[in-house]
Amino acid sequence: MNPKSRQQQVIKAFEDFLSTPLETVLQRHLNTQTSAALSLFHDVAANVPAYKAFLAEREINPATIQTLEEFQQLPAIAKQNYILRYPLGDLCRNGQLQGCDMIAASSGSSGKPTFWPRFFTDELQIATRFEQIFHDSFYTDTRRTLAVICFTLGTWVGGMFTSNCCRYLASKGYPITVITPGNNKEEILRVVEELGSAFEQVVLLGYPPFLKDVIDTGIARGVEWQQYQIKLVMAGEVFSEEWRSLVGERVGSQNPCYDFASLYGTADAGVLGNETPLSICIRRFLAQNPDAARALFGESRLPTLVQYDPFTRFFEVQDGGLLFSGDNGIPLVRYDILDTGGIVSYDAMLQFLAEWRFNPVAALENSALPQRPAIANSTPHSPLPTPHSPRGIHQLPFVYVFGRSNFTVSYFGANIYPENVTVGLEQPGIQEWVTGKFVLQVKEDADKNRFLSVVVELGAGVEGSEDRRLAIASSILSQLLRLNSEFANYVPAEYQTPQVTLAPMGDFEYFPIGVKHRYTRQ
């Protein structure tokens, strides 16, 4: 792309973003979602060298793919069979990495990063997800707002991407001011205490367990969170509704459906979907009605539940896993992200809930965050006027996500792999004590703080001791820090040391004999 046409592309995309109302953007899918997926396929098949080669190897003629049914017969792409097989430039349009202006990294099981290029226009698509949250949930168009970026800053996708998207919303006219302390807890607390009172609300954006740690540390130091009208934007973790209620109580939240929003995001393609007041309202009902949740999701655990725009991210379900198609610096067609979950249409969701005698729209109307007065006439934290009809009700489909199917666990937004722990158990002085089997999981203590639990199987005739337990924990920690850059940079130092439990060989609960061993538990 020559500099002139690139410049024109940027100008047009930004003008469209600035001038198109949110409601208009969110209604496009009603007429064109299927054609958008097909158009993306034909564009990628014609212009992305790696995808051309991928189809050619399988003797697929792109011209024969003309219907949704034919599209859904295309082989899925994934990291192993596509992303890691081709040079980075070949994954981009016209084989040109320079067609992108930003690169983020995600850390794999070996600690070797996968790079994900993107262009300014890719971020504008994702900025609409943030606009949904800031407009529909936080009423930011009428409230002076301080956005505090608590995601890790650096090559990882969360911090820089989020900061950029919030700035684009400020350009669109939202009274948002952005500050970027990253995951520096001391700096976050200083920012809130010194700047928070100058705004009508403060939005903290970060990983759920880290934000809770910030809040709890603040309470211990006498921070009066409720005076700042705190809102939370989160990503990277599945959390319980009990967790949301507890954290909400600690910051003085009056309405969890409008004070929180979680993103379903990934380094591969930015934000795929987001919680809305409607999805939170539904999830809170399901948390209190486990039979209904089991009937809807087919499992006894509660997944993340978000809404998505099928015009920009087209989801499918295949063998219990999620595939999506979407435009990015590396365009992805039927991409298998290794997340298990499913999709539910808007109408099907409301119909299902009606059968359980629950109307989430009516429930939101009864609890909706009222409209605040216009900025010019308001004072910080002025009393709320009479409620209006609720925002955040869009006829968008739902996607639910249980998380990665490839045996990772997610901790402070970092994917932790069993392979990382294995290396810690294979070190000299450690390997003589253990069989190599372990169970890795993220647990919560009574105060809803998360910790990394590793139950380790001792070798035959080996006795457990406190010295050995501490040595094993230290070895696992050193290898996690060495191998997994997400763990090293996302997880605060005081939460990094795993809590190791030593179990005898053949322990019935964790290491039953004759049963195929699973190294992770959710």
XYZ file of C-alpha atoms in Angstrom:
522
model
C 0.000 0.000 0.000
C 1.460 3.355 -0.980
C 1.665 6.097 1.677
C -1.126 8.136 0.106
C -3.701 5.341 0.006
C -2.680 4.248 3.506
C -3.254 7.800 4.712
C -6.652 7.895 3.000
C -7.596 4.571 4.563
C -6.770 5.920 8.020
C -8.696 9.165 7.469
C -11.817 7.392 6.183
C -11.816 4.783 8.953
C -11.348 7.381 11.677
C -14.031 9.658 10.209
C -16.446 6.719 10.085
C -15.641 5.828 13.688
C -16.066 9.388 14.924
C -19.286 10.112 13.037
C -21.217 6.822 13.252
C -23.479 6.458 16.314
C -22.947 3.345 18.395
C -26.520 2.167 17.784
C -25.994 2.258 14.002
C -22.807 0.193 14.275
C -24.494 -2.436 16.430
C -27.403 -2.887 14.008
C -25.340 -3.686 10.897
C -25.293 -7.382 11.665
C -29.065 -7.688 11.290
C -28.698 -7.717 7.497
C -25.114 -8.536 6.568
C -23.312 -10.859 9.015
C -23.084 -13.857 6.633
C -22.015 -11.819 3.624
C -19.374 -10.122 5.798
C -17.815 -13.507 6.666
C -17.877 -14.627 3.018
C -16.401 -11.314 1.861
C -13.592 -11.647 4.399
C -12.856 -15.171 3.161
C -12.607 -14.115 -0.486
C -10.456 -11.100 0.408
C -8.058 -13.220 2.490
C -7.948 -16.020 -0.095
C -6.974 -13.487 -2.771
C -4.563 -11.277 -0.817
C -2.897 -13.224 2.017
C -0.048 -15.470 0.777
C -0.186 -17.895 3.706
C -3.925 -18.506 3.315
C -3.533 -18.925 -0.438
C -0.947 -21.630 0.242
C -3.112 -23.186 2.974
C -6.045 -23.568 0.542
C -3.837 -24.725 -2.338
C -2.313 -27.504 -0.217
C -5.845 -28.783 0.359
C -6.869 -28.299 -3.291
C -9.615 -25.825 -2.387
C -10.695 -23.368 -5.095
C -11.905 -20.163 -3.359
C -14.313 -19.464 -6.255
C -16.376 -22.510 -5.250
C -17.136 -21.075 -1.800
C -20.288 -19.004 -2.318
C -22.697 -19.921 0.512
C -22.547 -20.054 4.296
C -22.830 -23.848 4.133
C -19.786 -24.047 1.855
C -17.926 -21.578 4.081
C -18.579 -23.804 7.097
C -16.993 -26.771 5.316
C -13.642 -24.966 5.054
C -10.871 -26.440 7.232
C -10.271 -24.510 10.435
C -6.968 -22.751 10.927
C -5.089 -22.691 14.231
C -1.689 -21.759 15.611
C -0.140 -25.131 14.828
C -1.394 -25.665 11.278
C -1.301 -22.024 10.140
C 0.200 -19.275 12.313
C 3.407 -21.138 13.185
C 3.835 -22.695 9.718
C 4.260 -19.534 7.666
C 6.542 -16.469 7.861
C 4.973 -13.566 9.747
C 4.841 -11.348 6.647
C 3.012 -14.044 4.629
C 0.216 -14.036 7.220
C -0.463 -10.356 6.446
C -2.181 -8.885 3.395
C 0.019 -8.824 0.295
C 2.769 -10.485 2.306
C 3.689 -7.129 3.833
C 4.331 -6.850 7.537
C 4.858 -3.112 7.029
C 1.137 -2.855 6.260
C 0.708 -2.955 10.055
C 1.873 -0.309 12.494
C 1.838 -2.196 15.826
C 2.888 -5.634 17.010
C 1.768 -7.348 20.216
C 3.143 -10.575 21.659
C 1.558 -13.512 23.411
C 3.679 -16.032 25.286
C 3.486 -19.715 24.395
C 4.186 -22.756 26.550
C 7.917 -22.495 25.885
C 8.015 -18.799 26.669
C 8.687 -18.103 22.977
C 6.289 -15.340 21.954
C 3.829 -15.388 19.091
C 3.716 -12.010 17.381
C 0.436 -10.457 16.292
C 0.680 -7.421 13.978
C -2.210 -4.997 13.616
C -3.041 -1.701 11.962
C -4.737 1.425 13.296
C -8.025 0.425 11.641
C -8.036 -2.908 13.538
C -7.988 -0.964 16.802
C -10.959 1.153 15.748
C -13.066 -2.004 15.420
C -12.116 -2.979 18.951
C -12.711 0.563 20.234
C -16.404 -0.032 19.523
C -16.404 -2.783 22.164
C -15.019 -0.263 24.663
C -17.599 2.281 23.492
C -20.360 -0.207 24.274
C -19.058 -0.488 27.816
C -18.328 3.181 28.442
C -21.590 4.375 26.859
C -24.098 1.657 27.783
C -22.766 0.547 31.172
C -20.944 3.572 32.575
C -22.910 6.433 30.922
C -19.587 8.065 30.176
C -21.073 10.449 27.614
C -22.502 12.388 30.566
C -19.836 11.854 33.237
C -16.276 13.102 33.475
C -14.311 9.873 33.627
C -10.763 8.919 34.614
C -9.705 5.665 32.900
C -6.864 4.028 34.821
C -5.071 1.369 32.738
C -3.975 -1.375 35.146
C -3.103 -3.966 32.500
C 0.595 -4.730 32.035
C 2.279 -2.276 29.694
C 4.812 -3.513 27.158
C 4.579 -5.872 24.183
C 1.649 -7.754 25.762
C -1.643 -6.940 24.181
C -3.715 -5.670 27.119
C -2.163 -2.398 28.227
C -1.276 -0.644 24.979
C -4.383 -1.828 23.110
C -6.707 -0.712 25.910
C -4.985 2.659 26.270
C -5.318 3.319 22.534
C -8.999 2.378 22.428
C -9.846 4.624 25.372
C -8.074 7.534 23.664
C -10.112 6.972 20.494
C -13.275 7.290 22.586
C -11.981 10.595 23.946
C -11.457 11.715 20.327
C -15.079 10.809 19.601
C -16.194 13.276 22.246
C -16.472 11.165 25.384
C -15.130 13.101 28.408
C -12.519 10.434 29.162
C -9.032 11.126 30.477
C -6.579 8.218 30.322
C -3.670 7.480 32.663
C -1.401 4.451 32.403
C 0.192 3.237 35.664
C 0.122 -0.328 34.301
C 0.240 -3.063 36.942
C 2.145 -0.889 39.419
C -0.095 -1.093 42.481
C 1.494 1.813 44.345
C 1.141 4.079 41.338
C -2.502 3.056 40.803
C -3.397 3.941 44.380
C -1.565 7.269 44.107
C -3.378 8.088 40.858
C -6.795 7.348 42.338
C -6.238 9.300 45.541
C -4.636 12.335 43.917
C -6.753 12.579 40.755
C -9.971 10.674 41.421
C -11.872 13.473 43.108
C -11.480 15.680 40.004
C -13.723 13.279 38.050
C -17.256 12.003 38.377
C -16.189 8.394 38.121
C -13.005 6.326 37.992
C -12.729 3.258 35.765
C -10.080 0.663 36.635
C -9.142 -1.588 33.697
C -7.172 -4.768 34.467
C -7.153 -8.463 35.325
C -9.798 -9.392 37.931
C -7.557 -10.800 40.695
C -5.119 -7.910 40.323
C -7.900 -5.310 40.558
C -9.220 -7.016 43.688
C -5.729 -6.920 45.172
C -5.510 -3.183 44.415
C -8.895 -2.602 46.040
C -8.098 -4.679 49.142
C -4.718 -2.975 49.559
C -6.467 0.391 49.266
C -9.012 -0.528 51.929
C -6.216 -1.613 54.281
C -4.673 1.843 53.801
C -7.895 3.700 54.361
C -8.845 4.469 50.741
C -12.565 5.273 50.600
C -13.325 3.707 47.229
C -17.014 4.581 47.258
C -16.286 8.307 46.953
C -14.752 7.743 43.497
C -17.739 5.970 41.868
C -15.512 3.064 40.828
C -16.245 1.012 37.685
C -14.267 -2.048 36.569
C -13.332 -3.315 33.090
C -11.728 -6.756 33.206
C -10.276 -9.424 30.918
C -8.414 -12.704 30.972
C -10.265 -14.613 33.707
C -13.510 -16.433 34.384
C -14.766 -15.287 37.789
C -17.812 -16.097 39.875
C -20.781 -13.843 40.519
C -19.931 -14.168 44.216
C -16.584 -12.575 43.347
C -18.352 -9.738 41.513
C -20.668 -9.135 44.469
C -17.819 -9.119 46.973
C -15.693 -6.690 44.973
C -18.740 -4.553 44.215
C -19.509 -4.303 47.909
C -15.944 -3.207 48.668
C -15.993 -0.359 46.157
C -19.548 0.710 47.051
C -21.197 -0.511 43.843
C -24.928 0.082 43.753
C -25.612 -1.940 40.618
C -23.281 -4.743 39.483
C -24.931 -4.924 36.056
C -23.804 -1.363 35.300
C -20.594 -1.085 37.338
C -18.649 -4.001 35.798
C -17.834 -5.271 32.323
C -15.593 -8.148 31.345
C -13.986 -8.492 27.910
C -13.505 -11.731 26.013
C -10.187 -10.809 24.488
C -7.131 -12.398 22.948
C -3.788 -11.331 21.545
C -4.751 -13.130 18.325
C -7.614 -10.789 17.452
C -8.228 -8.175 20.135
C -11.635 -8.161 21.834
C -14.078 -10.767 20.520
C -17.025 -9.869 22.745
C -17.910 -8.006 25.911
C -20.202 -8.206 28.884
C -23.218 -5.945 28.690
C -25.702 -4.999 31.410
C -28.001 -7.579 29.819
C -25.452 -10.417 29.817
C -24.443 -9.680 33.429
C -28.084 -9.631 34.510
C -28.584 -13.023 32.837
C -25.401 -14.517 34.297
C -26.355 -13.403 37.802
C -29.723 -15.106 37.412
C -28.018 -18.288 36.191
C -25.559 -18.204 39.109
C -28.540 -18.324 41.466
C -30.301 -20.995 39.397
C -27.726 -23.727 38.699
C -30.322 -26.033 37.145
C -31.077 -23.385 34.525
C -27.351 -22.824 33.932
C -26.784 -26.553 33.464
C -29.688 -26.754 31.040
C -28.313 -23.846 29.004
C -24.581 -24.571 29.053
C -24.498 -28.331 29.543
C -22.021 -28.091 32.411
C -22.068 -27.467 36.136
C -19.593 -24.580 35.921
C -20.544 -21.060 34.956
C -18.744 -19.760 31.863
C -17.995 -16.194 30.893
C -21.078 -14.884 29.062
C -20.732 -11.963 26.635
C -22.461 -10.510 23.607
C -20.650 -10.068 20.301
C -21.083 -8.304 16.984
C -21.200 -10.984 14.248
C -20.489 -8.345 11.616
C -16.893 -8.010 12.867
C -16.384 -11.348 14.660
C -18.313 -14.259 13.120
C -18.490 -17.182 15.580
C -19.163 -20.845 14.901
C -19.163 -23.918 17.124
C -17.377 -27.093 16.035
C -17.050 -30.169 18.277
C -17.685 -28.089 21.397
C -15.002 -25.553 20.488
C -15.311 -21.990 19.255
C -14.165 -20.860 15.812
C -14.245 -17.237 14.729
C -13.530 -15.198 11.634
C -12.427 -11.583 11.805
C -10.287 -8.966 10.130
C -6.985 -8.038 11.779
C -3.379 -7.367 10.867
C -3.351 -11.147 10.453
C -6.878 -11.808 9.112
C -8.334 -15.018 10.538
C -10.866 -17.290 8.797
C -12.494 -20.036 10.880
C -9.756 -19.745 13.488
C -9.680 -22.300 16.302
C -8.557 -20.447 19.410
C -8.846 -23.625 21.530
C -11.606 -22.178 23.692
C -14.527 -24.408 24.599
C -17.983 -22.850 24.641
C -20.994 -22.091 22.491
C -23.239 -19.457 20.965
C -26.864 -18.563 21.693
C -28.907 -16.158 19.587
C -30.589 -13.190 21.257
C -34.092 -14.562 20.659
C -33.155 -18.073 21.800
C -31.645 -16.684 25.016
C -34.741 -14.677 25.914
C -36.973 -17.610 25.019
C -34.945 -19.956 27.217
C -35.081 -17.538 30.152
C -38.833 -17.062 29.681
C -39.222 -20.806 30.170
C -37.474 -20.317 33.512
C -39.816 -17.383 34.236
C -37.138 -14.735 34.066
C -37.239 -11.574 31.963
C -33.811 -9.896 32.039
C -35.024 -6.809 30.162
C -37.683 -6.177 32.790
C -35.176 -6.888 35.552
C -32.805 -4.290 34.092
C -35.612 -1.750 33.795
C -36.217 -2.146 37.511
C -32.571 -1.602 38.398
C -31.225 0.534 35.549
C -28.514 3.062 36.207
C -30.294 6.389 35.755
C -29.145 9.043 33.314
C -27.021 11.768 34.829
C -27.419 15.391 33.794
C -25.336 16.840 30.972
C -21.707 17.592 31.775
C -22.106 21.345 31.661
C -24.720 21.344 34.418
C -23.353 18.628 36.643
C -21.107 18.692 39.641
C -18.922 15.799 40.728
C -21.016 12.969 42.194
C -24.242 14.978 41.921
C -27.476 13.202 42.972
C -28.988 10.955 40.342
C -32.251 12.076 38.724
C -35.269 9.904 37.924
C -34.380 6.641 36.137
C -34.804 6.339 32.378
C -35.153 3.158 30.343
C -31.988 1.056 30.585
C -29.145 1.183 28.126
C -27.208 -1.801 26.989
C -30.022 -3.857 25.460
C -29.003 -4.751 21.916
C -30.211 -7.700 19.877
C -26.716 -9.125 19.628
C -26.008 -12.869 19.947
C -24.310 -14.340 23.000
C -21.135 -16.399 23.189
C -20.178 -18.337 26.308
C -16.608 -19.385 27.049
C -15.351 -21.995 29.477
C -11.741 -21.250 28.627
C -8.868 -23.002 26.940
C -9.305 -26.648 26.081
C -5.561 -27.320 25.912
C -5.065 -27.776 29.676
C -3.843 -24.299 30.507
C -5.012 -22.407 33.548
C -5.486 -18.646 33.536
C -4.017 -16.667 36.452
C -4.018 -12.857 36.520
C -4.586 -13.052 32.766
C -1.479 -15.202 32.165
C -1.892 -18.591 30.522
C 0.027 -21.099 32.640
C 0.946 -24.369 31.029
C 1.624 -27.739 32.683
C 4.849 -27.922 30.686
C 6.215 -24.978 32.684
C 5.604 -26.788 35.980
C 7.061 -30.044 34.626
C 10.409 -28.355 34.070
C 10.417 -27.193 37.690
C 9.983 -30.788 38.866
C 12.719 -32.049 36.575
C 15.510 -30.022 38.183
C 18.421 -31.765 39.955
C 17.712 -32.251 43.626
C 13.956 -32.198 42.974
C 13.416 -34.993 40.475
C 14.624 -37.615 42.977
C 11.668 -36.854 45.240
C 8.757 -36.804 42.797
C 7.076 -38.924 40.127
C 6.551 -35.962 37.800
C 2.790 -36.031 38.224
C 1.031 -32.980 39.596
C -2.298 -31.149 39.504
C -2.245 -27.445 38.648
C -5.212 -25.245 39.449
C -6.180 -21.740 40.449
C -8.054 -21.638 43.750
C -9.654 -18.963 45.905
C -9.221 -18.506 49.630
C -12.046 -17.515 51.971
C -11.548 -13.862 51.073
C -11.879 -14.606 47.320
C -8.174 -13.998 46.660
C -6.762 -16.292 44.007
C -3.674 -18.406 44.406
C -1.829 -20.914 42.259
C -2.128 -24.416 43.711
C 0.162 -27.294 42.688
C -0.419 -30.711 44.233
C 2.709 -32.823 43.634
C 2.940 -36.619 43.793
C 5.882 -37.890 45.842
C 7.950 -40.829 44.654
C 7.692 -44.287 46.168
C 8.898 -44.312 49.762
C 9.612 -40.571 49.774
C 8.484 -38.698 52.857
C 7.155 -35.172 52.565
C 8.712 -32.397 54.632
C 8.399 -28.643 54.880
C 11.928 -28.197 53.463
C 11.097 -30.316 50.444
C 7.770 -28.551 49.901
C 9.461 -25.146 49.913
C 12.260 -26.354 47.618
C 9.722 -27.688 45.095
C 7.733 -24.426 45.222
C 10.924 -22.443 44.646
C 11.932 -24.617 41.695
C 8.508 -24.346 40.047
C 8.504 -20.574 40.566
C 11.964 -20.118 39.038
C 10.958 -22.069 35.926
C 7.652 -20.218 35.562
C 9.549 -16.938 35.686
C 12.106 -18.237 33.193
C 9.766 -19.879 30.693
C 6.576 -17.865 30.798
C 6.893 -14.128 30.155
C 3.157 -13.555 30.727
C 3.449 -15.071 34.205
C 6.537 -13.001 34.979
C 4.939 -9.734 33.872
C 1.245 -10.151 34.623
C 1.267 -11.773 38.055
C 2.246 -9.491 40.970
C 5.331 -10.729 42.803
C 3.441 -11.483 46.014
C 1.089 -13.871 44.135
C 3.731 -15.674 42.074
C 4.939 -18.359 44.497
C 2.717 -21.414 44.058
C 1.177 -23.063 47.106
C 2.559 -26.581 46.876
C 0.907 -29.560 48.548
C 2.760 -32.884 48.699
C 0.680 -36.030 48.257
C 1.763 -39.667 48.571
C 2.035 -41.808 45.451
C -1.362 -43.047 44.321
C -3.279 -40.480 46.395
C -6.934 -41.287 45.722
C -8.112 -37.705 45.217
C -5.335 -36.447 42.957
C -3.381 -39.439 41.623
C -5.677 -42.479 41.456
C -3.882 -45.538 40.080
C -5.030 -46.884 36.722
C -6.731 -43.649 35.643
C -5.387 -41.375 32.909
C -3.873 -38.427 34.717
C -5.000 -34.846 34.118
C -2.509 -32.167 34.989
C -4.966 -29.303 35.391
C -8.280 -28.757 37.073
C -10.580 -25.825 36.538
